[in-house]
Coordinates of C-alpha atoms (C1' of nucleotides) in Angstrom, one line a residue:
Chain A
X1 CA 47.7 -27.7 19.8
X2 CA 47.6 -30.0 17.0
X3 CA 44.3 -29.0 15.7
X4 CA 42.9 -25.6 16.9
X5 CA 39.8 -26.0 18.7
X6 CA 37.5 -24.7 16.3
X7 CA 38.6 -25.7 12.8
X8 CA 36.4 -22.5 10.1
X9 CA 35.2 -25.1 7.9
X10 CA 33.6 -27.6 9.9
X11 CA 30.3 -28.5 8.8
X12 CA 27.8 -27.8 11.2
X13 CA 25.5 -29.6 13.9
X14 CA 22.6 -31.6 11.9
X15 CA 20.6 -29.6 13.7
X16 CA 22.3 -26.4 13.5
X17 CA 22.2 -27.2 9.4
X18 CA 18.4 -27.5 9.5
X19 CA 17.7 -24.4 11.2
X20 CA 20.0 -22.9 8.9
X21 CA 17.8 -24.2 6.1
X22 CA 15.1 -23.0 7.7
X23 CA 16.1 -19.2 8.6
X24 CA 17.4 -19.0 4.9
X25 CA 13.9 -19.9 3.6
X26 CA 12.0 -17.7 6.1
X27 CA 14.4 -14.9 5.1
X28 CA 13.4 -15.6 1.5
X29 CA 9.6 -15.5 2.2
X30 CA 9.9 -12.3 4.5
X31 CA 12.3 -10.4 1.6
X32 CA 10.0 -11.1 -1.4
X33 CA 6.6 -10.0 0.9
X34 CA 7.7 -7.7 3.3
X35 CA 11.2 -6.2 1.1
X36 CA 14.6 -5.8 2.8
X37 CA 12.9 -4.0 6.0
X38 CA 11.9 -7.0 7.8
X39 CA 14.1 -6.9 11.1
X40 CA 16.2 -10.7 11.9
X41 CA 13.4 -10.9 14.7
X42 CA 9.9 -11.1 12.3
X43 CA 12.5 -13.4 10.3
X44 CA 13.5 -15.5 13.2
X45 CA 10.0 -15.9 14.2
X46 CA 9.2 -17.2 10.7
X47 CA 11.9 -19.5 11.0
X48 CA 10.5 -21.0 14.3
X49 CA 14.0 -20.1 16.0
X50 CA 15.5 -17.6 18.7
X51 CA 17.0 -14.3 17.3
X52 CA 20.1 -15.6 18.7
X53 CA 20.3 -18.4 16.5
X54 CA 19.9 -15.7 13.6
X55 CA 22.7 -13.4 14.7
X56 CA 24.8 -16.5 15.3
X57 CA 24.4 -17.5 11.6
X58 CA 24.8 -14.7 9.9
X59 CA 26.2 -11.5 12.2
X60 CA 24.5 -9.1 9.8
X61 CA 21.7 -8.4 7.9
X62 CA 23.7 -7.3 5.0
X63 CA 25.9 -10.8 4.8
X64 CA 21.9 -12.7 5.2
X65 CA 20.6 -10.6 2.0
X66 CA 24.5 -11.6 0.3
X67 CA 24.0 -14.9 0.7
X68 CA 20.0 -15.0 -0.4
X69 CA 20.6 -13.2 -3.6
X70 CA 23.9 -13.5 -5.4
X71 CA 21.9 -16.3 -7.2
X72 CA 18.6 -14.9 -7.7
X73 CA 21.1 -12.0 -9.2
X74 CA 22.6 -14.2 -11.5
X75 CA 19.8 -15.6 -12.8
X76 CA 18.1 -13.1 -13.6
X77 CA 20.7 -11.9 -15.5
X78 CA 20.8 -15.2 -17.6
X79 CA 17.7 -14.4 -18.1
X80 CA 17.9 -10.9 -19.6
X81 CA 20.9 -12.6 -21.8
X82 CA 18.2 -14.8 -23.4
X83 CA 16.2 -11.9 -24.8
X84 CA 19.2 -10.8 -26.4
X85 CA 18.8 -14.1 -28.7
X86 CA 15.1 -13.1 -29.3
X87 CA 14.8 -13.6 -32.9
X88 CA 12.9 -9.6 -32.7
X89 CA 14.7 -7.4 -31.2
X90 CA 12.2 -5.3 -29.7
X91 CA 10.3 -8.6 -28.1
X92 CA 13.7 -8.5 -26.6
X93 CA 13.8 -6.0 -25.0
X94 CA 9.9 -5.9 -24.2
X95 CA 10.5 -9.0 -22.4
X96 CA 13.3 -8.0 -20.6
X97 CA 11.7 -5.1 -19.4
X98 CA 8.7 -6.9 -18.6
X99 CA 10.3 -9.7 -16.7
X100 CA 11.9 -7.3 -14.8
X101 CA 9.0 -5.9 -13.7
X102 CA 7.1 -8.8 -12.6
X103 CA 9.9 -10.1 -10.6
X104 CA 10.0 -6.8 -9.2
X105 CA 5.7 -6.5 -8.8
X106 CA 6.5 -10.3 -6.7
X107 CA 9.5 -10.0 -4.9
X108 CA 9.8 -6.9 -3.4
X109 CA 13.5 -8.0 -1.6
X110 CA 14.7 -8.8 -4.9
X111 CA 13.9 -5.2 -6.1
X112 CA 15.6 -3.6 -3.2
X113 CA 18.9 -5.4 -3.8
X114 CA 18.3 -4.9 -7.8
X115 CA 18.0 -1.5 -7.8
X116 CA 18.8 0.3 -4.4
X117 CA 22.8 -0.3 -5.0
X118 CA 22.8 0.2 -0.9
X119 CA 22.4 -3.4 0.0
X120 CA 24.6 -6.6 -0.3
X121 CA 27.8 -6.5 -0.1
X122 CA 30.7 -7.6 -2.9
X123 CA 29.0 -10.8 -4.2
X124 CA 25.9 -9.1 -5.0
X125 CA 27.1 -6.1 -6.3
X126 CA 29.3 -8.2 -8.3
X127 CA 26.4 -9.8 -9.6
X128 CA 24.5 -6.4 -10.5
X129 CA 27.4 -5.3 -12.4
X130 CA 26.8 -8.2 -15.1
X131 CA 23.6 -6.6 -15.7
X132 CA 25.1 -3.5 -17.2
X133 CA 26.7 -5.0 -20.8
X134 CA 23.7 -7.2 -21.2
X135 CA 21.5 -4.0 -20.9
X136 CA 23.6 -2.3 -23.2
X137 CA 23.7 -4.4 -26.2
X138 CA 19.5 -5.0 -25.6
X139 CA 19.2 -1.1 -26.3
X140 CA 21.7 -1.1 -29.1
X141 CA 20.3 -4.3 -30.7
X142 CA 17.2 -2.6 -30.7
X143 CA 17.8 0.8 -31.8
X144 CA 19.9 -0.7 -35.0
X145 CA 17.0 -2.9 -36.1
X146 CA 15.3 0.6 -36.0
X147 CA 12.8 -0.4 -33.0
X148 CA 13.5 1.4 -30.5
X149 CA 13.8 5.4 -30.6
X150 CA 17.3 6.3 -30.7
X151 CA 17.4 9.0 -28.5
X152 CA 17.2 6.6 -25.3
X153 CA 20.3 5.7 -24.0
X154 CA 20.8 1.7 -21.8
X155 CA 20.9 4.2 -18.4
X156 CA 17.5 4.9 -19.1
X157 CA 16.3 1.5 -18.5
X158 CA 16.9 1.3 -15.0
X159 CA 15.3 4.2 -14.2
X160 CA 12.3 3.3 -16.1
X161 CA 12.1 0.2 -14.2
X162 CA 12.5 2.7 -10.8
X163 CA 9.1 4.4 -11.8
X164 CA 7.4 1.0 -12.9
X165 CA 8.4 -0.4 -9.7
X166 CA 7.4 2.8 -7.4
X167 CA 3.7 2.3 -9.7
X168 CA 3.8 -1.0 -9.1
X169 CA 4.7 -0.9 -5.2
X170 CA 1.4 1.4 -4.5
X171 CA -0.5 -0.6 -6.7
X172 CA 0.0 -4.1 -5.5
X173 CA -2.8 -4.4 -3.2
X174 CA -5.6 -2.3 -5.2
X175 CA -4.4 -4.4 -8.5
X176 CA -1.6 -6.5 -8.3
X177 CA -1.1 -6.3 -12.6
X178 CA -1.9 -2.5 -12.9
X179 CA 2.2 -2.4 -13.7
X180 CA 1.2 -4.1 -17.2
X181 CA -1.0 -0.9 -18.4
X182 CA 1.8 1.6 -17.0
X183 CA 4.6 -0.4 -19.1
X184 CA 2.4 -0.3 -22.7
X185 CA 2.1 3.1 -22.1
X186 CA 5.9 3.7 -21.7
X187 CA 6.8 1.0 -23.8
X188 CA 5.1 2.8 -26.8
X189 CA 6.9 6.2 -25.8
X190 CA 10.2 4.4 -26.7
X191 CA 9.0 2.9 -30.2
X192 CA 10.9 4.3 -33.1
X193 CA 7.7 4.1 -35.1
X194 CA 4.0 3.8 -34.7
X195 CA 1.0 4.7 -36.2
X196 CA -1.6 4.0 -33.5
X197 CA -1.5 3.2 -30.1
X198 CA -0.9 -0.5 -28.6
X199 CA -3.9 -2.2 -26.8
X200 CA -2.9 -1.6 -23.2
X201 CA -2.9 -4.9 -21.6
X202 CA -4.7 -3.9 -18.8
X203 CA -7.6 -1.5 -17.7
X204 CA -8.0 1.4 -16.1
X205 CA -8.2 1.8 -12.3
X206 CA -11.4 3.4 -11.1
X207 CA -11.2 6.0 -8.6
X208 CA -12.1 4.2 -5.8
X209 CA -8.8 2.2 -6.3
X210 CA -6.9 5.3 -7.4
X211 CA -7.9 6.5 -3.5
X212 CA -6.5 3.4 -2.3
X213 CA -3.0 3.5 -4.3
X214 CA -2.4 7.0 -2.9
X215 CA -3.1 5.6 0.4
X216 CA -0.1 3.0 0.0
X217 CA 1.7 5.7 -1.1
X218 CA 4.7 6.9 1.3
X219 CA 7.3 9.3 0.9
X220 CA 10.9 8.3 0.9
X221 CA 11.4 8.6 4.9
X222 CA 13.5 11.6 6.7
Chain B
X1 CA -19.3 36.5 34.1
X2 CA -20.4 38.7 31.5
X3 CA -17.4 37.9 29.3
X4 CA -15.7 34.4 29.8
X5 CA -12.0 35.3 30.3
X6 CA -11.0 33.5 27.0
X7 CA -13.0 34.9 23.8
X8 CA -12.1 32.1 21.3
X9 CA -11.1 34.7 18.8
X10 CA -9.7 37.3 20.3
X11 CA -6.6 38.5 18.1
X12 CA -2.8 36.8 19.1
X13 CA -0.8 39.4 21.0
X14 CA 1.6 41.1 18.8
X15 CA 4.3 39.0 19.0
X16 CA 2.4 35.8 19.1
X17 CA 1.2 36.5 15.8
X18 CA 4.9 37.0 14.8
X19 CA 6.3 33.7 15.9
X20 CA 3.2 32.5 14.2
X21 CA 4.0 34.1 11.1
X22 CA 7.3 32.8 11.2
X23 CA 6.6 29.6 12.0
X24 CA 4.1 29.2 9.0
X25 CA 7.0 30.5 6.7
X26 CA 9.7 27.9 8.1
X27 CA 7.0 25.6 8.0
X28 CA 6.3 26.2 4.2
X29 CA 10.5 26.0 3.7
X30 CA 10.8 22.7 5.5
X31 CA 8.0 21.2 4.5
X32 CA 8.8 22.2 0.2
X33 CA 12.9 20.8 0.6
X34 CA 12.3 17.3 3.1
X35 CA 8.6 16.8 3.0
X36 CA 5.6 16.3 5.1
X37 CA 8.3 13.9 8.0
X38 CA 10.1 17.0 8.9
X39 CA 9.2 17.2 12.7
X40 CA 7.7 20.1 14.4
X41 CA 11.1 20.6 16.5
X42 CA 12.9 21.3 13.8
X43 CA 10.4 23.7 12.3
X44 CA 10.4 25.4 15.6
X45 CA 14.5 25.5 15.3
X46 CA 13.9 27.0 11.5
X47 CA 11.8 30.0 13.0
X48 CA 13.6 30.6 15.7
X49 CA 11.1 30.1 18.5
X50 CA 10.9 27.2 21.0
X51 CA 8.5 24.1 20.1
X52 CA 6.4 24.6 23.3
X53 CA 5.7 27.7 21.2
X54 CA 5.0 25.6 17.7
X55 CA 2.1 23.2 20.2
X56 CA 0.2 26.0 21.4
X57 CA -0.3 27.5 17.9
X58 CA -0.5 24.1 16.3
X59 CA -1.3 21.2 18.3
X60 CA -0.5 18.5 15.8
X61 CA 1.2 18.9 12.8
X62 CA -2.3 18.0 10.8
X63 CA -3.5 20.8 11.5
X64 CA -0.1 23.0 10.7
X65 CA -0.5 21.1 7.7
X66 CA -4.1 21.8 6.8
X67 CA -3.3 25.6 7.4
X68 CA -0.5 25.6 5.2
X69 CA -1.4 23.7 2.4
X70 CA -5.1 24.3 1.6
X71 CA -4.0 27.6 -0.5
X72 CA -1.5 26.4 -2.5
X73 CA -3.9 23.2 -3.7
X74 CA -6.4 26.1 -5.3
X75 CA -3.9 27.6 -6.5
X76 CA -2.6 24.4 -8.2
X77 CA -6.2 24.2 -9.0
X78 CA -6.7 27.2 -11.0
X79 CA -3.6 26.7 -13.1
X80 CA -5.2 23.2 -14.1
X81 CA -8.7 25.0 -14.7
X82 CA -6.4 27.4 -16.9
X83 CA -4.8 24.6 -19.2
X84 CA -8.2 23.3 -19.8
X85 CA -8.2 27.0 -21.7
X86 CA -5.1 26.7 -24.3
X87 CA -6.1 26.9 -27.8
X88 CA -4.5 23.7 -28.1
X89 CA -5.7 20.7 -26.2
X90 CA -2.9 18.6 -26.2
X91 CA -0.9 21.3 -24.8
X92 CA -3.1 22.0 -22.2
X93 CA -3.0 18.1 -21.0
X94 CA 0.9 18.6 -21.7
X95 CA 1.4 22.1 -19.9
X96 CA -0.3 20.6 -16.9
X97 CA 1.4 17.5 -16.5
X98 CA 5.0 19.3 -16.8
X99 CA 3.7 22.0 -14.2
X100 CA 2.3 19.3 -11.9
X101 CA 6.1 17.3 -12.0
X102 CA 7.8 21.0 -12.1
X103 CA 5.6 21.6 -8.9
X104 CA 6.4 18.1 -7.3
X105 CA 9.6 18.1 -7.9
X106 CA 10.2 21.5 -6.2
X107 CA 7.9 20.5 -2.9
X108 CA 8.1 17.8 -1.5
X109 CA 5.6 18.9 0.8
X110 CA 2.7 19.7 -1.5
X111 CA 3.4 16.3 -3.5
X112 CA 3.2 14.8 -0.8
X113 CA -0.2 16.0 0.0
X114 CA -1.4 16.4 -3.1
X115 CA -0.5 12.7 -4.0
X116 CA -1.2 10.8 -0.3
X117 CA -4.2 11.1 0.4
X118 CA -3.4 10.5 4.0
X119 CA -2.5 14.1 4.9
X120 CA -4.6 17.2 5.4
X121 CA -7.6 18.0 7.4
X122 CA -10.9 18.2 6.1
X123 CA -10.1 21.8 4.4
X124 CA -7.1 19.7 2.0
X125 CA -9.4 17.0 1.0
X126 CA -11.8 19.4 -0.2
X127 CA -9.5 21.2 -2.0
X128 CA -8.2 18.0 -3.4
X129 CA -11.2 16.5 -4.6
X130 CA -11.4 19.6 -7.0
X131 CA -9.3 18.6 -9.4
X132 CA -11.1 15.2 -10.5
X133 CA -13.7 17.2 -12.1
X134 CA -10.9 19.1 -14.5
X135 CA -8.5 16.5 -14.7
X136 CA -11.0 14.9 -16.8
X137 CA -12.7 17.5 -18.5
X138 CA -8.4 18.1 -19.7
X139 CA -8.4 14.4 -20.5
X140 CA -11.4 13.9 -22.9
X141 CA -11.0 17.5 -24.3
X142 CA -7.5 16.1 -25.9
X143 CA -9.2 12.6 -26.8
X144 CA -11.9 14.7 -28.4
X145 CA -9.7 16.3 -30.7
X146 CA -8.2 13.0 -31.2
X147 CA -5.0 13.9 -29.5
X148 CA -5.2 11.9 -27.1
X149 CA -5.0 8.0 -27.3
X150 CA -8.6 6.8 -26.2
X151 CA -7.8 4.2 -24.1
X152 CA -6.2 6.0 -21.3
X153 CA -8.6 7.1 -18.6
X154 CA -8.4 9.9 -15.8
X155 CA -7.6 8.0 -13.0
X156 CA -4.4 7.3 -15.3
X157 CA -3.0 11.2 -14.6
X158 CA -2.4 10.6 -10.9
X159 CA -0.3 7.1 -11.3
X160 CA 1.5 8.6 -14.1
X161 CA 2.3 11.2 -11.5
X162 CA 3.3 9.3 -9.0
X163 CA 5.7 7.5 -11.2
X164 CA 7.6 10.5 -12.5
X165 CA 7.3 11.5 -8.9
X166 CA 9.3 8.6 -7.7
X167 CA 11.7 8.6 -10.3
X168 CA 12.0 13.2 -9.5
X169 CA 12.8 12.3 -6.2
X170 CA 16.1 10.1 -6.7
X171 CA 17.4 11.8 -9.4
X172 CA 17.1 15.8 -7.6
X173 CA 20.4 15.2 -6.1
X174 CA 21.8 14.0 -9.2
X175 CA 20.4 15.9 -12.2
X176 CA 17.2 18.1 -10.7
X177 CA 15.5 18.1 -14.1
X178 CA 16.1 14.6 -15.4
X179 CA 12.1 14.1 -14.9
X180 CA 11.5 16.0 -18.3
X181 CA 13.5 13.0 -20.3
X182 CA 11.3 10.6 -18.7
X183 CA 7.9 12.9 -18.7
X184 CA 8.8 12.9 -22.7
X185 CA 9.0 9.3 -23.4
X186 CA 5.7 8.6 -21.1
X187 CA 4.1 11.8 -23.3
X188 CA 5.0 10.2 -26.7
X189 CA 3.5 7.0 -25.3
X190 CA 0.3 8.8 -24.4
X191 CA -0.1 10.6 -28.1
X192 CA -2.9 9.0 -30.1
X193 CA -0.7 9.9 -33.3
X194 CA 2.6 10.3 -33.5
X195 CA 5.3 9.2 -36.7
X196 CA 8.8 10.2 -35.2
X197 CA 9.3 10.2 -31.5
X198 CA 9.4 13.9 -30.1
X199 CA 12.9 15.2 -29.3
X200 CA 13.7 15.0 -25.7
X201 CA 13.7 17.3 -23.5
X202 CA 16.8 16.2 -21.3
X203 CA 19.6 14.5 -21.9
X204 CA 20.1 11.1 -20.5
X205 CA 21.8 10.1 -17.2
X206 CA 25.6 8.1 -17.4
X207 CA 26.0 5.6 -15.2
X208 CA 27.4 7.3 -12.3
X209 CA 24.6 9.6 -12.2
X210 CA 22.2 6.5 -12.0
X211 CA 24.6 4.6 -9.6
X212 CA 23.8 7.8 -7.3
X213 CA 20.1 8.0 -8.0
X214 CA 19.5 4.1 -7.4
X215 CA 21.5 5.2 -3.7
X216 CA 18.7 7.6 -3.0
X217 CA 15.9 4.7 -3.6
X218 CA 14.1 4.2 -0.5
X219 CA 11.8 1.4 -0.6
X220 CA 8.5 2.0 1.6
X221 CA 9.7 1.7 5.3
X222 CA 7.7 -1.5 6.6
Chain C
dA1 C1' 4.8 52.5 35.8
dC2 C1' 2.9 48.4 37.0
dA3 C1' 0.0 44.3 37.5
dG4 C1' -1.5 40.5 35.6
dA5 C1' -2.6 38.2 31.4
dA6 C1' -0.4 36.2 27.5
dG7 C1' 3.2 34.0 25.6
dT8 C1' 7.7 31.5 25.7
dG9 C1' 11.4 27.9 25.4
dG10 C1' 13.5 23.8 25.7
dA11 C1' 14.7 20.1 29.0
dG12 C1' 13.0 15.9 29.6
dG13 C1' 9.3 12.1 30.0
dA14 C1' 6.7 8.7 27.4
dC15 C1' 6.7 5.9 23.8
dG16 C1' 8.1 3.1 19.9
dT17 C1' 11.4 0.5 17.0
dG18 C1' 15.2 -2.0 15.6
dC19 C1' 19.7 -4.2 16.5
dC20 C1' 22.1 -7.3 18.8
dT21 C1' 24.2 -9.7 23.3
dC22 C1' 24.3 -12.9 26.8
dC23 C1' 23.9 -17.0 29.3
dA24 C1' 21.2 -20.7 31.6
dC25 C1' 19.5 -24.4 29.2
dT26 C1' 18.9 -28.3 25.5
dT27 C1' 20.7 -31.2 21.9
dT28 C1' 24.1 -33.7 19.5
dG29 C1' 28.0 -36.7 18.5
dT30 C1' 31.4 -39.8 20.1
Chain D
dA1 C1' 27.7 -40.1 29.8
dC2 C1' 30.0 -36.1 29.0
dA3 C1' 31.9 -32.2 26.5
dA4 C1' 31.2 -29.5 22.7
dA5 C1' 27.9 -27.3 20.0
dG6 C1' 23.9 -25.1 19.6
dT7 C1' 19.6 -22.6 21.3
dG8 C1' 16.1 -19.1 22.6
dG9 C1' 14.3 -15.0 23.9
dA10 C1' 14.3 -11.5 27.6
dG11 C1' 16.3 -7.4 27.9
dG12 C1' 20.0 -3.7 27.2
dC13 C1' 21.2 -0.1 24.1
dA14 C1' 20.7 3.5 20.8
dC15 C1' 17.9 6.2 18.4
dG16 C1' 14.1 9.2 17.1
dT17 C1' 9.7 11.4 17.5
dC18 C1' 6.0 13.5 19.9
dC19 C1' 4.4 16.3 23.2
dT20 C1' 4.0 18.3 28.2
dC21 C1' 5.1 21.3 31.7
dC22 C1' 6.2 25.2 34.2
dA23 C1' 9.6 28.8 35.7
dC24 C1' 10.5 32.7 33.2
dT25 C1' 9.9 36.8 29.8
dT26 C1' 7.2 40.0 27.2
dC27 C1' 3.3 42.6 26.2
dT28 C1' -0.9 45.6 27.0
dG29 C1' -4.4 48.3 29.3
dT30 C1' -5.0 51.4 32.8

DNA sequence: ACAGAAGTGGAGGACGTGCCTCCACTTTGT
DNA sequence: ACAAAGTGGAGGCACGTCCTCCACTTCTGT
């Protein structure tokens, strides 16, 4: 027994790599269109491989979603750390916020893990927790140049982004950008100062496509 | 066969019209605290009577639904046709959106149907489709008076709704008012004029509170 | 008081959905 | 060419909801 018979590390099969590939990228897909529901099976099917090969790979849903995100995580939190060197503080933060919400509007999976705190385990919780300083000194950049109001507090970001993203989740098929004339809205509710409104950057809906929102609409199950 | 042995009307038997009673009334509790998915066995368990007893007086949950609900939408009704009366315009628009969220947040069940669009019977759409008519009149009486900013439209009211909706039902676990803070911000960002942001209403969340809200996120099921 | 109509309850069948296992078979590497 | 590695997908399991069915109980009119 000089070597034991299956060594952790060993890199896999060339064939066994490529359907690994594959299932990661079909995981991606399903994630961003479908969010973190899809079951391995739709996933497998993507992939063009058995559900066995799936569960062989990764024994859990939870360690798939781990693996696909950590880095999308990570990015995105470089990215909010490069509206904190906006030269204007509030574009800052309007960007941050508005990034946020069109990754969100596109990849629905990516807003599960984001903001649902239930999925993915240490590495991508890890990840989320980076997001919290960064926040922080966005909002307090902001509030000292006197742009932002200064009764909001950095908590309240998330949860704006929670009602953007339930907006935007109803909204995607009756008018993918509607999102854009929710934000202005909001975003002019946390100005410090303003005289008159801000163009919204997008119309109304019309109540045809109000009717079809509602439809998409579905209450938080059980 | 001078009298066919079922008269379509004929009054319930006493105690039919009991259970009936009661199952109405632990209808209305179930529905208002889990929403609309509660299932008709557990209603029946609420009033106490089997749910062979529920299906004879109900026989699909539409209909239970429809019964229920078509009162408490005129109801909801009148108190927007009364806003549309304060001396004030803007604080009619205001008044009704807080009672609307107040209402939403406390029943599930009757935001759910007033907000879906999927549930309800004939006798609930009805009732529904009467508040278009003063939701409107309540939005261009406060742009009138140039209280209102004059971009927003109507059909706005019901997605602003729904996102203070979303955001109502993670926090009500958490801090069962923390809609108001939010229903502030999205108010200041609908005022046509307005130098200093209006104080608050709520305090905002710490990060615990939002760690706990984020855990009741569901996205959409499928 | 009693007959028969009306009403009852809840076990259990039908169905749907998602997770994951298992093993006869195929592919790969040496 | 042969063993080790990898595969696929049918099907088992667990769950949950809806709704039916019928032996039993309760009511009501006479």
């Amino acid at each position: 027994m000089a070597t034991s018979p299956i060594t952790p590390d060993r890199p896999l099969r060339r064939d066994a790599e490529r359907n690994r590939q594959a299932i990661l990228a079909a995981a991606r897909d399903a994630f961003a269109e479908d969010g973190l529901s899809v079951t391995l099976d739709e996933i497998a099917r993507r992939a063009g491989v058995g559900v066995g090969t799936v569960y062989r790979r990764f024994p859990d849903k939870e360690q798939l979603i781990d693996a696909l995100f950590e880095d999308e995580i990570r990015g995105f939190v470089a990215l909010a750390e490069d509206c904190l060197g906006a030269e204007d503080s509030w574009d800052g933060l309007m960007r941050f916020v508005e990034q946020a919400c069109e990754v969100h509007a596109c990849d629905r999976g990516f807003k599960e893990v984001a903001l649902s705190g239930v999925h993915g385990l240490e590495r991508v919780s890890r990840a989320r927790e980076l997001m919290v300083p960064v926040v922080t000194r966005l909002v307090h950049r902001a509030q000292a140049d006197g742009k932002l109001r200064a009764d909001v507090v950095p908590t309240d970001l998330p949860l704006i982004q929670l009602m953007l993203g339930a907006l935007s989740e109803c909204t995607r098929d009756v008018d993918p950008d509607a999102w854009r004339r929710y934000l202005g809205i909001v975003m002019d509710g946390l100005r410090a100062h303003r005289e008159a409104p801000t163009p919204l950057a997008h119309p109304g809906l019309d109540v045809v496509q109000v009717q079809d929102a509602m439809r998409a609409w579905r209450p938080a199950a059980r």
